[in-house]
Amino acid sequence: MSSSAFVDGTMVIFRLAPQDYHRFHVPVSGIIEQFVDIPGCLYTVNPIAVNSKYCNVFTENKRVVSIISTVDFGKVAFVAIGATMVGSITFTKKKGDHVKKGDEFGYFSFGGSTVICVFEKNSITIDQDLLINSTRPLETLVSVGMRLGVSTRKLS
Protein backbone atom coordinates (compact mmCIF):
# COMPACT_ATOMS: atom_id res chain seq x y z
CA MET A 1 0.00 0.00 0.00
CA SER A 2 1.46 3.31 -1.06
CA SER A 3 1.12 6.38 1.13
CA SER A 4 0.16 8.30 -2.03
CA ALA A 5 -3.40 7.00 -1.56
CA PHE A 6 -3.67 9.37 1.41
CA VAL A 7 -2.24 12.56 -0.15
CA ASP A 8 -4.64 15.45 0.63
CA GLY A 9 -6.74 13.06 2.71
CA THR A 10 -8.37 13.73 6.07
CA MET A 11 -6.50 13.03 9.30
CA VAL A 12 -8.05 12.67 12.76
CA ILE A 13 -5.75 12.57 15.82
CA PHE A 14 -6.75 11.01 19.14
CA ARG A 15 -4.36 11.70 22.03
CA LEU A 16 -4.71 9.59 25.13
CA ALA A 17 -3.66 10.98 28.49
CA PRO A 18 -2.36 8.58 31.17
CA GLN A 19 -5.77 8.51 32.90
CA ASP A 20 -7.67 7.63 29.68
CA TYR A 21 -9.00 4.29 28.47
CA HIS A 22 -6.09 2.68 26.59
CA ARG A 23 -7.86 0.19 24.36
CA PHE A 24 -8.55 1.26 20.81
CA HIS A 25 -11.37 0.24 18.53
CA VAL A 26 -11.80 -0.22 14.79
CA PRO A 27 -13.05 3.12 13.36
CA VAL A 28 -14.65 1.59 10.23
CA SER A 29 -15.94 -1.76 8.99
CA GLY A 30 -13.73 -3.56 6.47
CA ILE A 31 -10.87 -6.00 5.96
CA ILE A 32 -7.43 -5.56 7.51
CA GLU A 33 -4.95 -5.55 4.61
CA GLN A 34 -1.67 -5.16 6.47
CA PHE A 35 0.27 -4.09 9.52
CA VAL A 36 3.60 -2.26 9.33
CA ASP A 37 5.81 -1.90 12.43
CA ILE A 38 7.91 1.26 12.43
CA PRO A 39 10.56 1.52 15.16
CA GLY A 40 11.22 4.86 16.79
CA CYS A 41 11.54 6.95 19.92
CA LEU A 42 9.12 7.09 22.82
CA TYR A 43 8.66 10.83 23.31
CA THR A 44 5.73 12.07 25.38
CA VAL A 45 2.56 12.94 23.44
CA ASN A 46 1.43 15.76 25.72
CA PRO A 47 0.30 18.90 23.85
CA ILE A 48 3.53 20.79 24.56
CA ALA A 49 5.63 18.02 22.99
CA VAL A 50 3.24 17.57 20.06
CA ASN A 51 3.55 21.28 19.24
CA SER A 52 7.33 21.40 19.77
CA LYS A 53 9.59 22.47 16.92
CA TYR A 54 12.32 20.13 18.21
CA CYS A 55 10.67 16.79 17.49
CA ASN A 56 7.71 15.38 15.62
CA VAL A 57 6.24 12.67 17.82
CA PHE A 58 3.89 11.52 15.06
CA THR A 59 6.76 10.65 12.72
CA GLU A 60 9.59 9.92 15.17
CA ASN A 61 7.86 7.75 17.78
CA LYS A 62 7.44 3.99 17.54
CA ARG A 63 4.23 3.22 15.64
CA VAL A 64 2.24 0.49 13.94
CA VAL A 65 0.30 1.33 10.79
CA SER A 66 -2.63 -0.82 9.75
CA ILE A 67 -4.51 -0.43 6.49
CA ILE A 68 -8.22 -1.25 6.47
CA SER A 69 -10.00 -1.68 3.13
CA THR A 70 -13.60 -0.45 3.34
CA VAL A 71 -16.63 -0.11 1.09
CA ASP A 72 -17.68 3.25 2.54
CA PHE A 73 -14.31 5.06 2.83
CA GLY A 74 -11.87 3.26 0.54
CA LYS A 75 -8.58 2.68 2.36
CA VAL A 76 -8.21 3.91 5.94
CA ALA A 77 -4.83 4.05 7.67
CA PHE A 78 -4.97 3.45 11.42
CA VAL A 79 -1.74 4.50 13.14
CA ALA A 80 -1.08 3.50 16.75
CA ILE A 81 1.75 5.60 18.20
CA GLY A 82 3.71 4.66 21.30
CA ALA A 83 4.81 7.21 23.86
CA THR A 84 6.80 7.57 27.08
CA MET A 85 6.13 4.48 29.23
CA VAL A 86 3.96 3.04 26.43
CA GLY A 87 6.30 1.25 24.06
CA SER A 88 3.93 -1.70 23.95
CA ILE A 89 1.31 -1.58 21.18
CA THR A 90 -0.77 -4.76 20.98
CA PHE A 91 -3.29 -5.48 18.23
CA THR A 92 -6.02 -8.04 18.90
CA LYS A 93 -6.86 -8.51 15.20
CA LYS A 94 -4.70 -9.83 12.38
CA LYS A 95 -4.18 -9.36 8.66
CA GLY A 96 -7.16 -10.64 6.66
CA ASP A 97 -9.65 -10.29 9.50
CA HIS A 98 -13.07 -8.85 8.69
CA VAL A 99 -13.74 -6.16 11.28
CA LYS A 100 -16.78 -4.12 12.23
CA LYS A 101 -16.76 -0.52 13.38
CA GLY A 102 -16.44 -0.54 17.17
CA ASP A 103 -14.68 -3.91 17.46
CA GLU A 104 -11.75 -3.88 19.86
CA PHE A 105 -8.61 -3.45 17.75
CA GLY A 106 -5.91 -3.45 20.41
CA TYR A 107 -4.43 -1.64 23.38
CA PHE A 108 -1.50 0.33 24.77
CA SER A 109 0.09 -0.50 28.09
CA PHE A 110 -0.03 2.22 30.79
CA GLY A 111 0.84 5.81 29.91
CA GLY A 112 -0.06 8.33 27.23
CA SER A 113 -0.35 7.45 23.58
CA THR A 114 -1.96 8.52 20.31
CA VAL A 115 -4.04 7.06 17.51
CA ILE A 116 -4.27 8.71 14.09
CA CYS A 117 -6.79 7.78 11.41
CA VAL A 118 -6.10 8.93 7.85
CA PHE A 119 -8.83 8.76 5.22
CA GLU A 120 -8.42 9.00 1.46
CA LYS A 121 -9.09 12.39 -0.15
CA ASN A 122 -12.79 13.29 -0.36
CA SER A 123 -13.94 10.12 1.43
CA ILE A 124 -15.24 11.65 4.69
CA THR A 125 -16.95 14.80 5.90
CA ILE A 126 -15.95 15.52 9.49
CA ASP A 127 -18.79 16.74 11.74
CA GLN A 128 -18.97 20.54 12.02
CA ASP A 129 -18.66 20.63 15.83
CA LEU A 130 -15.34 18.78 15.66
CA LEU A 131 -14.06 21.09 12.91
CA ILE A 132 -14.94 24.13 15.02
CA ASN A 133 -13.28 22.64 18.10
CA SER A 134 -10.12 21.86 16.11
CA THR A 135 -9.62 25.58 15.43
CA ARG A 136 -9.34 26.22 19.17
CA PRO A 137 -6.36 25.33 21.38
CA LEU A 138 -8.52 22.81 23.29
CA GLU A 139 -8.77 19.06 22.95
CA THR A 140 -12.17 17.44 22.39
CA LEU A 141 -13.11 14.43 24.50
CA VAL A 142 -14.10 11.57 22.21
CA SER A 143 -15.75 8.39 23.49
CA VAL A 144 -15.93 4.94 21.90
CA GLY A 145 -18.81 4.91 19.40
CA MET A 146 -19.01 8.69 19.04
CA ARG A 147 -19.71 9.87 15.50
CA LEU A 148 -16.87 11.86 13.92
CA GLY A 149 -18.25 12.31 10.42
CA VAL A 150 -19.91 10.62 7.46
CA SER A 151 -18.71 8.89 4.34
CA THR A 152 -18.98 11.03 1.24
CA ARG A 153 -19.21 7.83 -0.79
CA LYS A 154 -22.55 7.03 0.86
CA LEU A 155 -23.84 10.45 -0.24
CA SER A 156 -23.06 9.95 -3.92
Tab-separated table of C-alpha atoms in Angstrom:
chain	number	residue	atom	x	y	z
A	1	MET	CA	0.000	0.000	0.000
A	2	SER	CA	1.459	3.309	-1.057
A	3	SER	CA	1.124	6.381	1.134
A	4	SER	CA	0.164	8.299	-2.026
A	5	ALA	CA	-3.396	6.996	-1.557
A	6	PHE	CA	-3.671	9.372	1.409
A	7	VAL	CA	-2.245	12.559	-0.149
A	8	ASP	CA	-4.638	15.449	0.633
A	9	GLY	CA	-6.744	13.055	2.707
A	10	THR	CA	-8.369	13.735	6.066
A	11	MET	CA	-6.495	13.032	9.300
A	12	VAL	CA	-8.045	12.675	12.757
A	13	ILE	CA	-5.755	12.569	15.816
A	14	PHE	CA	-6.751	11.010	19.144
A	15	ARG	CA	-4.360	11.703	22.028
A	16	LEU	CA	-4.708	9.589	25.127
A	17	ALA	CA	-3.661	10.983	28.493
A	18	PRO	CA	-2.362	8.584	31.169
A	19	GLN	CA	-5.774	8.511	32.904
A	20	ASP	CA	-7.669	7.627	29.683
A	21	TYR	CA	-8.995	4.290	28.465
A	22	HIS	CA	-6.094	2.676	26.589
A	23	ARG	CA	-7.859	0.193	24.359
A	24	PHE	CA	-8.551	1.265	20.815
A	25	HIS	CA	-11.369	0.241	18.527
A	26	VAL	CA	-11.803	-0.221	14.788
A	27	PRO	CA	-13.048	3.116	13.361
A	28	VAL	CA	-14.646	1.592	10.228
A	29	SER	CA	-15.938	-1.762	8.990
A	30	GLY	CA	-13.728	-3.558	6.475
A	31	ILE	CA	-10.872	-5.997	5.962
A	32	ILE	CA	-7.433	-5.558	7.506
A	33	GLU	CA	-4.949	-5.550	4.614
A	34	GLN	CA	-1.674	-5.164	6.467
A	35	PHE	CA	0.274	-4.091	9.520
A	36	VAL	CA	3.595	-2.260	9.326
A	37	ASP	CA	5.808	-1.903	12.434
A	38	ILE	CA	7.905	1.263	12.430
A	39	PRO	CA	10.559	1.515	15.164
A	40	GLY	CA	11.220	4.859	16.787
A	41	CYS	CA	11.544	6.955	19.918
A	42	LEU	CA	9.118	7.095	22.818
A	43	TYR	CA	8.660	10.835	23.306
A	44	THR	CA	5.732	12.067	25.380
A	45	VAL	CA	2.560	12.935	23.443
A	46	ASN	CA	1.433	15.755	25.721
A	47	PRO	CA	0.298	18.896	23.853
A	48	ILE	CA	3.534	20.793	24.565
A	49	ALA	CA	5.630	18.024	22.987
A	50	VAL	CA	3.243	17.568	20.064
A	51	ASN	CA	3.551	21.282	19.244
A	52	SER	CA	7.330	21.396	19.767
A	53	LYS	CA	9.588	22.467	16.917
A	54	TYR	CA	12.316	20.130	18.213
A	55	CYS	CA	10.674	16.793	17.490
A	56	ASN	CA	7.707	15.378	15.617
A	57	VAL	CA	6.243	12.672	17.824
A	58	PHE	CA	3.885	11.518	15.058
A	59	THR	CA	6.764	10.649	12.717
A	60	GLU	CA	9.595	9.920	15.171
A	61	ASN	CA	7.859	7.754	17.782
A	62	LYS	CA	7.435	3.993	17.544
A	63	ARG	CA	4.231	3.217	15.635
A	64	VAL	CA	2.241	0.491	13.944
A	65	VAL	CA	0.296	1.332	10.794
A	66	SER	CA	-2.626	-0.823	9.750
A	67	ILE	CA	-4.513	-0.431	6.488
A	68	ILE	CA	-8.216	-1.246	6.466
A	69	SER	CA	-9.996	-1.684	3.126
A	70	THR	CA	-13.598	-0.448	3.338
A	71	VAL	CA	-16.628	-0.108	1.087
A	72	ASP	CA	-17.676	3.250	2.545
A	73	PHE	CA	-14.313	5.059	2.833
A	74	GLY	CA	-11.873	3.260	0.541
A	75	LYS	CA	-8.581	2.685	2.362
A	76	VAL	CA	-8.208	3.910	5.943
A	77	ALA	CA	-4.828	4.052	7.671
A	78	PHE	CA	-4.974	3.452	11.425
A	79	VAL	CA	-1.744	4.500	13.140
A	80	ALA	CA	-1.080	3.498	16.752
A	81	ILE	CA	1.747	5.603	18.197
A	82	GLY	CA	3.707	4.658	21.299
A	83	ALA	CA	4.811	7.206	23.864
A	84	THR	CA	6.796	7.574	27.075
A	85	MET	CA	6.129	4.484	29.232
A	86	VAL	CA	3.964	3.039	26.431
A	87	GLY	CA	6.303	1.245	24.055
A	88	SER	CA	3.929	-1.699	23.951
A	89	ILE	CA	1.310	-1.584	21.184
A	90	THR	CA	-0.767	-4.758	20.976
A	91	PHE	CA	-3.294	-5.481	18.227
A	92	THR	CA	-6.024	-8.043	18.903
A	93	LYS	CA	-6.863	-8.515	15.203
A	94	LYS	CA	-4.699	-9.835	12.377
A	95	LYS	CA	-4.178	-9.360	8.658
A	96	GLY	CA	-7.156	-10.636	6.655
A	97	ASP	CA	-9.655	-10.286	9.502
A	98	HIS	CA	-13.075	-8.847	8.686
A	99	VAL	CA	-13.743	-6.158	11.281
A	100	LYS	CA	-16.784	-4.124	12.235
A	101	LYS	CA	-16.763	-0.523	13.378
A	102	GLY	CA	-16.440	-0.541	17.168
A	103	ASP	CA	-14.676	-3.914	17.461
A	104	GLU	CA	-11.746	-3.884	19.858
A	105	PHE	CA	-8.608	-3.448	17.747
A	106	GLY	CA	-5.908	-3.455	20.412
A	107	TYR	CA	-4.426	-1.640	23.376
A	108	PHE	CA	-1.503	0.328	24.771
A	109	SER	CA	0.090	-0.501	28.093
A	110	PHE	CA	-0.034	2.217	30.791
A	111	GLY	CA	0.845	5.809	29.910
A	112	GLY	CA	-0.057	8.330	27.234
A	113	SER	CA	-0.353	7.452	23.580
A	114	THR	CA	-1.963	8.518	20.312
A	115	VAL	CA	-4.038	7.063	17.508
A	116	ILE	CA	-4.265	8.706	14.087
A	117	CYS	CA	-6.794	7.778	11.405
A	118	VAL	CA	-6.103	8.926	7.851
A	119	PHE	CA	-8.832	8.759	5.218
A	120	GLU	CA	-8.417	8.998	1.461
A	121	LYS	CA	-9.093	12.386	-0.147
A	122	ASN	CA	-12.792	13.285	-0.358
A	123	SER	CA	-13.941	10.118	1.431
A	124	ILE	CA	-15.236	11.651	4.694
A	125	THR	CA	-16.951	14.803	5.901
A	126	ILE	CA	-15.949	15.524	9.494
A	127	ASP	CA	-18.794	16.743	11.738
A	128	GLN	CA	-18.970	20.536	12.021
A	129	ASP	CA	-18.662	20.629	15.832
A	130	LEU	CA	-15.340	18.783	15.655
A	131	LEU	CA	-14.060	21.090	12.913
A	132	ILE	CA	-14.941	24.132	15.015
A	133	ASN	CA	-13.276	22.636	18.102
A	134	SER	CA	-10.122	21.864	16.106
A	135	THR	CA	-9.616	25.584	15.431
A	136	ARG	CA	-9.335	26.224	19.168
A	137	PRO	CA	-6.364	25.330	21.383
A	138	LEU	CA	-8.522	22.809	23.291
A	139	GLU	CA	-8.768	19.058	22.955
A	140	THR	CA	-12.171	17.442	22.386
A	141	LEU	CA	-13.110	14.434	24.501
A	142	VAL	CA	-14.105	11.565	22.210
A	143	SER	CA	-15.747	8.387	23.491
A	144	VAL	CA	-15.934	4.945	21.895
A	145	GLY	CA	-18.806	4.912	19.403
A	146	MET	CA	-19.014	8.687	19.045
A	147	ARG	CA	-19.708	9.866	15.501
A	148	LEU	CA	-16.871	11.857	13.922
A	149	GLY	CA	-18.246	12.310	10.423
A	150	VAL	CA	-19.911	10.620	7.464
A	151	SER	CA	-18.707	8.885	4.340
A	152	THR	CA	-18.976	11.034	1.241
A	153	ARG	CA	-19.210	7.832	-0.788
A	154	LYS	CA	-22.549	7.030	0.860
A	155	LEU	CA	-23.842	10.450	-0.235
A	156	SER	CA	-23.055	9.948	-3.918
